[in-house]
Amino acid sequence: MIVKTIPSTWLIEEEHRLDCGPFVKGSMEARKILEHLNCKKDLLVEVTKDGIGGMYHVGQDKIMRASDTEHGMPFLRSADIMRADLSYQLLISRKQVSGNPLFACPEGATLITRSGTIGRMIYAREDYSNVAISQDVLKVVPDTKKIPSGYLYAFLISKYGVPIVTGGTFGSIITHIEAENIADLPIPRISAIEEKVHKQIQESAKLLTKYQAALNQATELYFDSVGLKDITPTEWHSWGSDLGFTAKAGVKSLRALNFNPRYIRLCERIKQAPWKSLGELCVTGTLQRGSRFNRIDAHPDYAYKLVGQKELFWLRPEGRWIAKKFVPDDVLVDEGSILVAARGTLGESELYCRATYIHGKLTENAYSEDILRVIGDENLIERGALFAFIRSESAFRMLRSISVGSKLQDHHYAMLPSLPVPYPSSDVTKRCHDLVITAYEAREEAIELEDQARALVERTIEEGGR
């Protein structure tokens, strides 16, 4: 519980608003600091395109799903915009999007989660131009003749911008913000740094676009090199339902899902090319989830940041700080490890069985027990190349087909090692690995550039806006 004493003048300034949000989240303090800056301040509504019309969301609209990319485009909800890899999103009808331009996301806009968890933000990079954004995300589109888009974003994500954004929330059980709640947010105009900050944010966005392109290229190269194509969700569903079939079950499982015809057909297609089993390609003793342990909260100086399944796929994984002294060794993972969401349900939009790669600063985090560790044997395959396959739709469908459980699914660990993996030549796996490393180095550099831009804005404000 937070207890805070505030002056009565703050209540008057907030038009006698009595909910605690603006007063305990730092919103009023941030506004006071900005008021005393020795520089011009513009209201947010004054620097957005078409004024209040430049801050919008799509509103209530029944979503029309699409089954293929010819008729659909990726659809991002509030949690989705935080993901680093935008592949494999659900599709929304292109016809619906063309009929409602508010779904569109202009490059350079600041996207703000506006429902539930408020105030998470992302900069709309080039590859956002072909996605649709849900009603749970507020788009702030700058008038670039009045303010550089990168500078506006860097200020909004700063320790002065975020409290004011979140201070505008309303609602009791499910909180929201609307454009009107942040229209009067003051933007300090600091000409000495605006262009530099903008260029840093723009370069960060370009690097994230490079990250996405390199990952997709690695996966495509991996399949092409053995004469295969990755399956698409449309193709998978076109193979029919999993009803009314017979199979020789054996002794490992009696669950029909583990022998469904689509899974068998996909495995047989992969085995038409050179292949090895997943267990053969992995370090002995891996292909298992993490250990269970007591989580003791601690100060970050004495703790690891524990990342769970949902945050695992975020550009900036968030987590809980747990004491280093009380955790088992396997909460940490080595460079080149592949982590797969290993607990969940079978919904098409769920993260269960999606994968990510650990590189660079990501090795500093701890990872929860609900995450499968897949570590390639470097004597047999480059680890980045193995990830290029594990992140594919084909691997995703095979991993889901060996699920066990009732409501909450897990992998059948007796069947997991036998999954077939295409096995390209060593020169191809090296190229795939290099593409994955290039992608993750671009991602890390992008985060560093964004951090530098935000820090420059904060430091300049602390120095009085000079």
Short mmCIF file of C-alpha atoms in Angstrom, two decimals:
data_model
loop_
_atom_site.label_atom_id
_atom_site.label_comp_id
_atom_site.label_asym_id
_atom_site.label_seq_id
_atom_site.Cartn_x
_atom_site.Cartn_y
_atom_site.Cartn_z
CA MET A 1 0.00 0.00 0.00
CA ILE A 2 1.25 3.49 -0.89
CA VAL A 3 0.50 6.40 1.45
CA LYS A 4 1.28 9.86 0.17
CA THR A 5 0.58 13.38 1.37
CA ILE A 6 -0.27 15.91 -1.35
CA PRO A 7 -0.99 19.65 -1.30
CA SER A 8 -4.60 20.70 -1.78
CA THR A 9 -3.55 22.79 -4.80
CA TRP A 10 -2.92 19.53 -6.69
CA LEU A 11 -6.54 18.52 -6.17
CA ILE A 12 -7.66 21.87 -7.59
CA GLU A 13 -5.33 21.51 -10.60
CA GLU A 14 -6.77 18.06 -11.27
CA GLU A 15 -10.31 19.51 -11.15
CA HIS A 16 -10.98 17.84 -7.78
CA ARG A 17 -10.26 14.39 -9.11
CA LEU A 18 -10.18 12.06 -6.09
CA ASP A 19 -8.79 8.80 -7.47
CA CYS A 20 -5.16 8.32 -6.51
CA GLY A 21 -3.63 7.60 -9.95
CA PRO A 22 -2.19 11.03 -10.87
CA PHE A 23 -0.87 11.62 -7.36
CA VAL A 24 0.96 8.38 -6.55
CA LYS A 25 2.31 7.51 -10.01
CA GLY A 26 4.54 10.58 -10.26
CA SER A 27 2.38 12.38 -12.78
CA MET A 28 2.09 15.60 -10.79
CA GLU A 29 5.79 15.65 -9.91
CA ALA A 30 6.71 15.20 -13.57
CA ARG A 31 4.42 18.04 -14.60
CA LYS A 32 5.92 20.34 -11.95
CA ILE A 33 9.46 19.61 -13.14
CA LEU A 34 8.47 20.33 -16.75
CA GLU A 35 6.73 23.56 -15.74
CA HIS A 36 9.97 24.92 -14.34
CA LEU A 37 12.06 24.09 -17.41
CA ASN A 38 13.55 27.12 -19.09
CA CYS A 39 12.34 26.17 -22.56
CA LYS A 40 9.24 26.27 -24.70
CA LYS A 41 6.62 23.60 -24.03
CA ASP A 42 4.02 22.39 -26.53
CA LEU A 43 0.96 20.39 -25.60
CA LEU A 44 0.85 16.93 -27.12
CA VAL A 45 -2.33 17.80 -29.02
CA GLU A 46 -0.47 20.72 -30.64
CA VAL A 47 2.22 18.53 -32.21
CA THR A 48 0.11 15.62 -33.43
CA LYS A 49 -1.25 15.31 -36.94
CA ASP A 50 -4.69 16.93 -37.18
CA GLY A 51 -4.65 17.77 -33.48
CA ILE A 52 -6.77 15.43 -31.39
CA GLY A 53 -7.39 13.42 -34.56
CA GLY A 54 -3.76 12.37 -34.48
CA MET A 55 -4.35 10.38 -31.29
CA TYR A 56 -6.75 7.56 -31.98
CA HIS A 57 -7.59 3.89 -31.71
CA VAL A 58 -9.81 1.75 -33.90
CA GLY A 59 -12.70 1.68 -31.44
CA GLN A 60 -15.20 -1.14 -30.99
CA ASP A 61 -15.18 -3.26 -34.13
CA LYS A 62 -15.91 -6.96 -34.48
CA ILE A 63 -12.75 -8.54 -35.85
CA MET A 64 -13.05 -10.53 -39.08
CA ARG A 65 -10.34 -13.17 -39.15
CA ALA A 66 -8.58 -14.25 -42.33
CA SER A 67 -6.97 -17.59 -43.07
CA ASP A 68 -4.18 -16.55 -45.45
CA THR A 69 -1.97 -13.58 -46.25
CA GLU A 70 -3.70 -13.01 -49.58
CA HIS A 71 -6.87 -11.98 -47.79
CA GLY A 72 -5.45 -11.03 -44.41
CA MET A 73 -2.72 -9.05 -42.66
CA PRO A 74 -1.10 -9.42 -39.22
CA PHE A 75 -3.24 -8.19 -36.33
CA LEU A 76 -1.50 -6.90 -33.19
CA ARG A 77 -3.15 -6.60 -29.79
CA SER A 78 -1.73 -4.68 -26.84
CA ALA A 79 0.57 -7.51 -25.67
CA ASP A 80 1.68 -8.23 -29.24
CA ILE A 81 3.22 -4.81 -29.84
CA MET A 82 5.83 -5.58 -27.18
CA ARG A 83 7.09 -8.65 -29.06
CA ALA A 84 10.42 -8.49 -30.83
CA ASP A 85 9.51 -11.00 -33.57
CA LEU A 86 6.24 -10.12 -35.30
CA SER A 87 6.04 -13.37 -37.30
CA TYR A 88 3.14 -15.77 -36.95
CA GLN A 89 0.46 -13.31 -35.83
CA LEU A 90 -3.24 -13.94 -36.32
CA LEU A 91 -4.59 -12.37 -39.50
CA ILE A 92 -7.37 -9.83 -39.89
CA SER A 93 -9.34 -9.35 -43.11
CA ARG A 94 -7.69 -6.87 -45.49
CA LYS A 95 -11.18 -5.89 -46.60
CA GLN A 96 -12.09 -4.91 -43.05
CA VAL A 97 -8.88 -2.90 -42.66
CA SER A 98 -9.39 -1.08 -45.95
CA GLY A 99 -12.91 -0.23 -44.81
CA ASN A 100 -11.67 1.26 -41.54
CA PRO A 101 -8.41 3.22 -41.89
CA LEU A 102 -8.14 3.53 -38.10
CA PHE A 103 -6.71 -0.01 -38.07
CA ALA A 104 -3.63 1.27 -39.92
CA CYS A 105 -0.39 2.15 -38.18
CA PRO A 106 1.66 4.97 -39.76
CA GLU A 107 5.43 4.60 -39.56
CA GLY A 108 6.87 6.85 -36.86
CA ALA A 109 3.79 6.76 -34.64
CA THR A 110 4.10 6.07 -30.92
CA LEU A 111 1.93 3.12 -29.89
CA ILE A 112 0.66 3.17 -26.30
CA THR A 113 -1.16 0.30 -24.61
CA ARG A 114 -4.40 1.85 -23.40
CA SER A 115 -6.36 -0.94 -21.75
CA GLY A 116 -5.42 -3.15 -18.80
CA THR A 117 -1.68 -2.51 -18.37
CA ILE A 118 -1.42 1.13 -19.39
CA GLY A 119 1.53 3.01 -20.78
CA ARG A 120 3.75 0.44 -22.46
CA MET A 121 5.04 2.04 -25.64
CA ILE A 122 6.72 1.09 -28.89
CA TYR A 123 7.86 3.08 -31.92
CA ALA A 124 6.17 2.06 -35.15
CA ARG A 125 8.97 0.98 -37.44
CA GLU A 126 8.82 0.24 -41.16
CA ASP A 127 7.43 -3.28 -40.87
CA TYR A 128 4.46 -1.97 -38.87
CA SER A 129 3.10 -0.42 -42.06
CA ASN A 130 1.61 -3.79 -43.04
CA VAL A 131 -0.11 -4.61 -39.75
CA ALA A 132 -3.44 -3.73 -38.16
CA ILE A 133 -3.61 -2.57 -34.55
CA SER A 134 -6.37 -3.45 -32.09
CA GLN A 135 -8.56 -1.07 -30.11
CA ASP A 136 -6.41 -1.66 -27.01
CA VAL A 137 -3.59 0.45 -28.48
CA LEU A 138 -3.62 4.23 -28.80
CA LYS A 139 -1.74 5.58 -31.81
CA VAL A 140 -0.06 8.96 -31.41
CA VAL A 141 0.85 10.23 -34.88
CA PRO A 142 3.18 13.26 -34.82
CA ASP A 143 3.02 16.16 -37.24
CA THR A 144 6.58 15.85 -38.50
CA LYS A 145 6.54 19.48 -39.65
CA LYS A 146 6.21 20.46 -36.00
CA ILE A 147 8.21 17.80 -34.12
CA PRO A 148 10.57 14.94 -35.01
CA SER A 149 8.75 11.65 -34.45
CA GLY A 150 11.73 9.99 -32.77
CA TYR A 151 12.14 12.83 -30.28
CA LEU A 152 8.45 12.73 -29.34
CA TYR A 153 8.68 8.98 -28.73
CA ALA A 154 11.89 9.30 -26.68
CA PHE A 155 10.25 11.89 -24.44
CA LEU A 156 7.08 9.85 -23.99
CA ILE A 157 9.05 6.77 -22.84
CA SER A 158 11.19 8.85 -20.48
CA LYS A 159 10.72 9.00 -16.73
CA TYR A 160 8.90 12.28 -17.28
CA GLY A 161 6.58 11.13 -20.06
CA VAL A 162 5.46 7.74 -18.74
CA PRO A 163 4.07 8.96 -15.37
CA ILE A 164 1.97 11.62 -17.09
CA VAL A 165 0.60 9.08 -19.58
CA THR A 166 -0.27 6.55 -16.88
CA GLY A 167 -1.61 9.30 -14.62
CA GLY A 168 -4.37 9.90 -17.15
CA THR A 169 -5.94 6.48 -16.64
CA PHE A 170 -9.53 5.99 -15.59
CA GLY A 171 -11.67 3.02 -14.62
CA SER A 172 -11.76 0.75 -11.60
CA ILE A 173 -11.40 -2.89 -12.61
CA ILE A 174 -10.07 -2.42 -16.15
CA THR A 175 -8.26 0.89 -16.59
CA HIS A 176 -8.15 2.85 -19.84
CA ILE A 177 -6.82 6.00 -21.39
CA GLU A 178 -8.28 8.03 -24.21
CA ALA A 179 -6.74 10.77 -26.33
CA GLU A 180 -8.46 13.43 -24.24
CA ASN A 181 -6.69 12.17 -21.10
CA ILE A 182 -3.20 12.95 -22.44
CA ALA A 183 -3.93 15.75 -24.92
CA ASP A 184 -2.51 18.37 -22.54
CA LEU A 185 0.69 16.45 -21.85
CA PRO A 186 3.49 19.07 -22.01
CA ILE A 187 6.32 18.37 -24.47
CA PRO A 188 9.52 20.33 -23.77
CA ARG A 189 11.04 21.66 -26.98
CA ILE A 190 14.80 21.26 -26.69
CA SER A 191 16.14 22.12 -30.14
CA ALA A 192 19.73 21.30 -29.19
CA ILE A 193 18.98 17.56 -28.93
CA GLU A 194 15.77 16.91 -30.86
CA GLU A 195 17.37 15.97 -34.16
CA LYS A 196 20.06 13.80 -32.56
CA VAL A 197 17.48 11.93 -30.50
CA HIS A 198 15.26 11.48 -33.56
CA LYS A 199 18.13 9.96 -35.56
CA GLN A 200 18.94 7.52 -32.75
CA ILE A 201 15.33 6.33 -32.58
CA GLN A 202 15.13 6.06 -36.36
CA GLU A 203 18.32 4.03 -36.49
CA SER A 204 16.98 1.81 -33.71
CA ALA A 205 13.82 1.21 -35.74
CA LYS A 206 15.85 0.32 -38.84
CA LEU A 207 17.90 -2.18 -36.85
CA LEU A 208 14.74 -3.89 -35.58
CA THR A 209 13.47 -4.14 -39.14
CA LYS A 210 16.83 -5.72 -40.02
CA TYR A 211 16.41 -8.13 -37.10
CA GLN A 212 13.04 -9.30 -38.39
CA ALA A 213 14.23 -9.65 -41.99
CA ALA A 214 17.35 -11.62 -41.02
CA LEU A 215 15.35 -14.12 -38.93
CA ASN A 216 12.88 -14.71 -41.74
CA GLN A 217 15.72 -15.09 -44.23
CA ALA A 218 17.47 -17.65 -42.01
CA THR A 219 14.36 -19.82 -41.74
CA GLU A 220 13.65 -19.59 -45.47
CA LEU A 221 17.25 -20.50 -46.33
CA TYR A 222 17.17 -23.47 -43.95
CA PHE A 223 14.15 -25.02 -45.67
CA ASP A 224 15.16 -24.10 -49.24
CA SER A 225 18.57 -25.74 -48.82
CA VAL A 226 16.97 -29.17 -48.39
CA GLY A 227 14.28 -28.66 -51.02
CA LEU A 228 11.44 -27.98 -48.56
CA LYS A 229 9.08 -25.13 -47.80
CA ASP A 230 7.90 -24.20 -44.35
CA ILE A 231 4.24 -24.99 -43.88
CA THR A 232 1.83 -22.08 -43.50
CA PRO A 233 -1.09 -21.98 -41.05
CA THR A 234 -3.45 -22.01 -44.04
CA GLU A 235 -1.84 -25.14 -45.44
CA TRP A 236 -1.89 -26.87 -42.06
CA HIS A 237 -5.60 -26.27 -41.58
CA SER A 238 -6.35 -27.27 -45.18
CA TRP A 239 -5.10 -30.78 -44.41
CA GLY A 240 -8.36 -31.51 -42.63
CA SER A 241 -9.47 -32.10 -39.08
CA ASP A 242 -8.06 -34.52 -36.53
CA LEU A 243 -11.25 -36.59 -36.33
CA GLY A 244 -12.09 -40.09 -37.52
CA PHE A 245 -8.69 -41.70 -38.05
CA THR A 246 -6.98 -44.86 -36.90
CA ALA A 247 -3.39 -45.22 -35.76
CA LYS A 248 -1.13 -47.75 -34.10
CA ALA A 249 -0.54 -46.08 -30.76
CA GLY A 250 2.34 -48.10 -29.32
CA VAL A 251 3.25 -47.69 -25.66
CA LYS A 252 4.32 -44.04 -25.39
CA SER A 253 0.91 -42.44 -25.59
CA LEU A 254 -2.80 -43.17 -25.91
CA ARG A 255 -3.76 -39.59 -26.80
CA ALA A 256 -5.18 -39.24 -30.30
CA LEU A 257 -3.59 -35.82 -30.83
CA ASN A 258 -0.13 -37.41 -30.72
CA PHE A 259 -0.95 -39.52 -33.78
CA ASN A 260 -3.10 -37.13 -35.82
CA PRO A 261 -2.78 -37.49 -39.60
CA ARG A 262 -1.61 -33.92 -40.16
CA TYR A 263 1.29 -34.40 -37.76
CA ILE A 264 2.25 -37.72 -39.35
CA ARG A 265 2.04 -36.17 -42.82
CA LEU A 266 4.22 -33.22 -41.78
CA CYS A 267 6.85 -35.53 -40.26
CA GLU A 268 6.89 -37.64 -43.41
CA ARG A 269 7.34 -34.55 -45.58
CA ILE A 270 10.36 -33.46 -43.54
CA LYS A 271 11.82 -36.97 -43.76
CA GLN A 272 11.81 -36.76 -47.57
CA ALA A 273 14.91 -34.56 -47.22
CA PRO A 274 18.10 -35.20 -45.21
CA TRP A 275 17.15 -35.17 -41.53
CA LYS A 276 18.15 -36.10 -38.01
CA SER A 277 16.10 -36.42 -34.85
CA LEU A 278 15.93 -33.48 -32.46
CA GLY A 279 17.37 -35.57 -29.65
CA GLU A 280 20.36 -36.52 -31.79
CA LEU A 281 21.12 -32.86 -32.54
CA CYS A 282 20.88 -31.62 -28.94
CA VAL A 283 23.31 -31.74 -26.04
CA THR A 284 22.64 -34.76 -23.84
CA GLY A 285 20.51 -33.89 -20.84
CA THR A 286 18.72 -30.94 -22.41
CA LEU A 287 15.24 -30.98 -24.00
CA GLN A 288 13.66 -30.43 -20.62
CA ARG A 289 12.00 -27.66 -18.66
CA GLY A 290 13.65 -25.76 -15.81
CA SER A 291 13.58 -26.77 -12.15
CA ARG A 292 11.01 -25.66 -9.62
CA PHE A 293 12.29 -23.53 -6.77
CA ASN A 294 11.23 -21.06 -4.10
CA ARG A 295 11.28 -17.50 -5.38
CA ILE A 296 12.75 -15.12 -2.85
CA ASP A 297 12.47 -11.46 -3.83
CA ALA A 298 15.66 -9.42 -3.56
CA HIS A 299 17.24 -6.12 -4.57
CA PRO A 300 18.50 -6.18 -8.19
CA ASP A 301 22.10 -5.94 -6.96
CA TYR A 302 21.71 -9.41 -5.43
CA ALA A 303 19.21 -10.93 -7.83
CA TYR A 304 18.49 -12.30 -11.26
CA LYS A 305 15.59 -11.02 -13.33
CA LEU A 306 13.30 -14.04 -13.68
CA VAL A 307 11.57 -14.03 -17.07
CA GLY A 308 8.40 -16.04 -17.67
CA GLN A 309 6.79 -17.37 -20.83
CA LYS A 310 4.86 -14.25 -21.83
CA GLU A 311 7.72 -11.80 -21.32
CA LEU A 312 10.18 -14.21 -22.99
CA PHE A 313 9.12 -12.92 -26.40
CA TRP A 314 9.15 -9.22 -25.59
CA LEU A 315 11.71 -6.89 -27.08
CA ARG A 316 12.53 -5.88 -23.50
CA PRO A 317 11.67 -8.86 -21.26
CA GLU A 318 10.36 -7.80 -17.88
CA GLY A 319 10.54 -10.02 -14.83
CA ARG A 320 10.68 -10.44 -11.10
CA TRP A 321 13.94 -9.96 -9.20
CA ILE A 322 14.79 -13.16 -7.30
CA ALA A 323 17.69 -13.77 -4.94
CA LYS A 324 20.68 -15.41 -6.62
CA LYS A 325 21.45 -17.40 -3.48
CA PHE A 326 18.27 -19.48 -3.65
CA VAL A 327 18.03 -20.48 -7.32
CA PRO A 328 19.24 -23.66 -9.05
CA ASP A 329 21.86 -23.48 -11.77
CA ASP A 330 19.46 -24.22 -14.62
CA VAL A 331 17.58 -20.94 -14.25
CA LEU A 332 20.47 -19.51 -16.28
CA VAL A 333 21.02 -20.58 -19.87
CA ASP A 334 24.06 -20.52 -22.14
CA GLU A 335 24.65 -18.40 -25.21
CA GLY A 336 22.91 -20.02 -28.17
CA SER A 337 20.20 -21.75 -26.17
CA ILE A 338 16.76 -22.01 -27.74
CA LEU A 339 13.89 -21.42 -25.34
CA VAL A 340 10.40 -22.70 -26.12
CA ALA A 341 7.19 -21.83 -24.29
CA ALA A 342 6.35 -25.22 -22.78
CA ARG A 343 3.10 -24.70 -20.87
CA GLY A 344 -0.18 -23.38 -22.23
CA THR A 345 -3.26 -24.04 -24.29
CA LEU A 346 -3.75 -24.85 -27.96
CA GLY A 347 -5.38 -21.58 -29.07
CA GLU A 348 -4.00 -20.27 -32.35
CA SER A 349 -2.95 -16.99 -30.76
CA GLU A 350 -1.27 -18.59 -27.73
CA LEU A 351 2.52 -18.54 -27.32
CA TYR A 352 2.70 -22.21 -26.32
CA CYS A 353 5.41 -23.88 -28.51
CA ARG A 354 6.81 -20.62 -29.91
CA ALA A 355 10.59 -20.22 -29.63
CA THR A 356 13.23 -17.55 -29.09
CA TYR A 357 17.03 -17.48 -29.08
CA ILE A 358 19.37 -16.41 -26.31
CA HIS A 359 22.20 -14.11 -27.27
CA GLY A 360 24.19 -11.31 -25.66
CA LYS A 361 22.58 -9.62 -22.67
CA LEU A 362 19.69 -12.09 -22.69
CA THR A 363 22.05 -14.56 -21.00
CA GLU A 364 21.99 -12.34 -17.89
CA ASN A 365 18.35 -13.22 -17.17
CA ALA A 366 16.97 -16.22 -15.31
CA TYR A 367 14.20 -18.21 -16.99
CA SER A 368 11.22 -19.90 -15.41
CA GLU A 369 10.46 -23.60 -15.09
CA ASP A 370 7.74 -23.35 -17.78
CA ILE A 371 10.30 -22.88 -20.55
CA LEU A 372 11.81 -25.76 -22.53
CA ARG A 373 15.59 -25.62 -23.00
CA VAL A 374 16.81 -26.74 -26.46
CA ILE A 375 20.59 -26.62 -26.79
CA GLY A 376 22.15 -27.75 -30.05
CA ASP A 377 25.29 -29.91 -30.14
CA GLU A 378 27.76 -27.64 -31.94
CA ASN A 379 29.64 -30.70 -33.24
CA LEU A 380 26.55 -31.54 -35.31
CA ILE A 381 24.76 -28.26 -36.03
CA GLU A 382 25.19 -24.54 -35.54
CA ARG A 383 22.89 -23.40 -32.75
CA GLY A 384 21.57 -20.43 -34.69
CA ALA A 385 20.69 -22.74 -37.56
CA LEU A 386 18.76 -25.07 -35.28
CA PHE A 387 16.83 -22.03 -34.04
CA ALA A 388 16.05 -21.07 -37.64
CA PHE A 389 14.11 -24.33 -37.81
CA ILE A 390 12.62 -24.40 -34.29
CA ARG A 391 11.06 -20.94 -34.84
CA SER A 392 9.32 -22.16 -38.01
CA GLU A 393 5.64 -22.95 -38.40
CA SER A 394 6.53 -26.59 -39.15
CA ALA A 395 8.32 -27.01 -35.82
CA PHE A 396 5.51 -25.17 -34.02
CA ARG A 397 2.89 -27.58 -35.40
CA MET A 398 4.96 -30.67 -34.59
CA LEU A 399 5.64 -29.48 -31.03
CA ARG A 400 1.94 -28.86 -30.47
CA SER A 401 1.05 -32.30 -31.83
CA ILE A 402 3.04 -34.04 -29.09
CA SER A 403 1.17 -32.24 -26.32
CA VAL A 404 -0.09 -33.94 -23.19
CA GLY A 405 -2.37 -32.65 -20.47
CA SER A 406 -6.00 -31.63 -20.00
CA LYS A 407 -6.49 -27.84 -19.88
CA LEU A 408 -2.86 -26.79 -19.52
CA GLN A 409 -0.68 -28.52 -22.10
CA ASP A 410 2.93 -29.67 -21.87
CA HIS A 411 5.20 -31.64 -24.20
CA HIS A 412 5.37 -35.43 -24.24
CA TYR A 413 9.00 -35.76 -23.26
CA ALA A 414 9.26 -39.34 -24.53
CA MET A 415 8.22 -38.19 -28.01
CA LEU A 416 10.12 -34.88 -28.09
CA PRO A 417 13.58 -36.31 -28.97
CA SER A 418 12.20 -38.18 -31.98
CA LEU A 419 10.89 -35.09 -33.83
CA PRO A 420 12.48 -34.92 -37.29
CA VAL A 421 14.65 -31.92 -38.11
CA PRO A 422 15.86 -31.15 -41.66
CA TYR A 423 19.64 -31.44 -41.83
CA PRO A 424 21.29 -29.12 -44.36
CA SER A 425 24.97 -29.12 -45.26
CA SER A 426 27.42 -27.50 -42.85
CA ASP A 427 27.99 -24.46 -45.09
CA VAL A 428 24.25 -23.75 -45.11
CA THR A 429 23.91 -24.14 -41.34
CA LYS A 430 26.81 -21.72 -40.93
CA ARG A 431 25.03 -19.14 -43.11
CA CYS A 432 21.79 -19.62 -41.19
CA HIS A 433 23.62 -19.26 -37.89
CA ASP A 434 25.33 -16.07 -39.06
CA LEU A 435 21.97 -14.59 -40.09
CA VAL A 436 20.51 -15.33 -36.66
CA ILE A 437 23.52 -13.78 -34.91
CA THR A 438 23.28 -10.74 -37.20
CA ALA A 439 19.61 -10.44 -36.25
CA TYR A 440 20.21 -10.58 -32.50
CA GLU A 441 23.17 -8.21 -32.65
CA ALA A 442 20.96 -5.73 -34.53
CA ARG A 443 18.27 -6.16 -31.87
CA GLU A 444 20.71 -5.50 -29.03
CA GLU A 445 22.15 -2.44 -30.77
CA ALA A 446 18.62 -1.13 -31.37
CA ILE A 447 17.82 -1.37 -27.66
CA GLU A 448 21.06 0.39 -26.75
CA LEU A 449 20.33 3.25 -29.17
CA GLU A 450 16.83 3.70 -27.75
CA ASP A 451 18.26 3.72 -24.23
CA GLN A 452 20.81 6.35 -25.24
CA ALA A 453 18.09 8.54 -26.78
CA ARG A 454 15.89 8.32 -23.69
CA ALA A 455 18.83 8.98 -21.37
CA LEU A 456 19.82 12.07 -23.37
CA VAL A 457 16.29 13.47 -23.05
CA GLU A 458 16.18 12.78 -19.30
CA ARG A 459 19.66 14.20 -18.69
CA THR A 460 18.88 17.39 -20.62
CA ILE A 461 15.65 17.92 -18.65
CA GLU A 462 17.54 17.38 -15.38
CA GLU A 463 20.01 20.05 -16.48
CA GLY A 464 17.18 22.52 -16.94
CA GLY A 465 16.41 21.97 -20.62
CA ARG A 466 19.58 23.57 -21.90
#
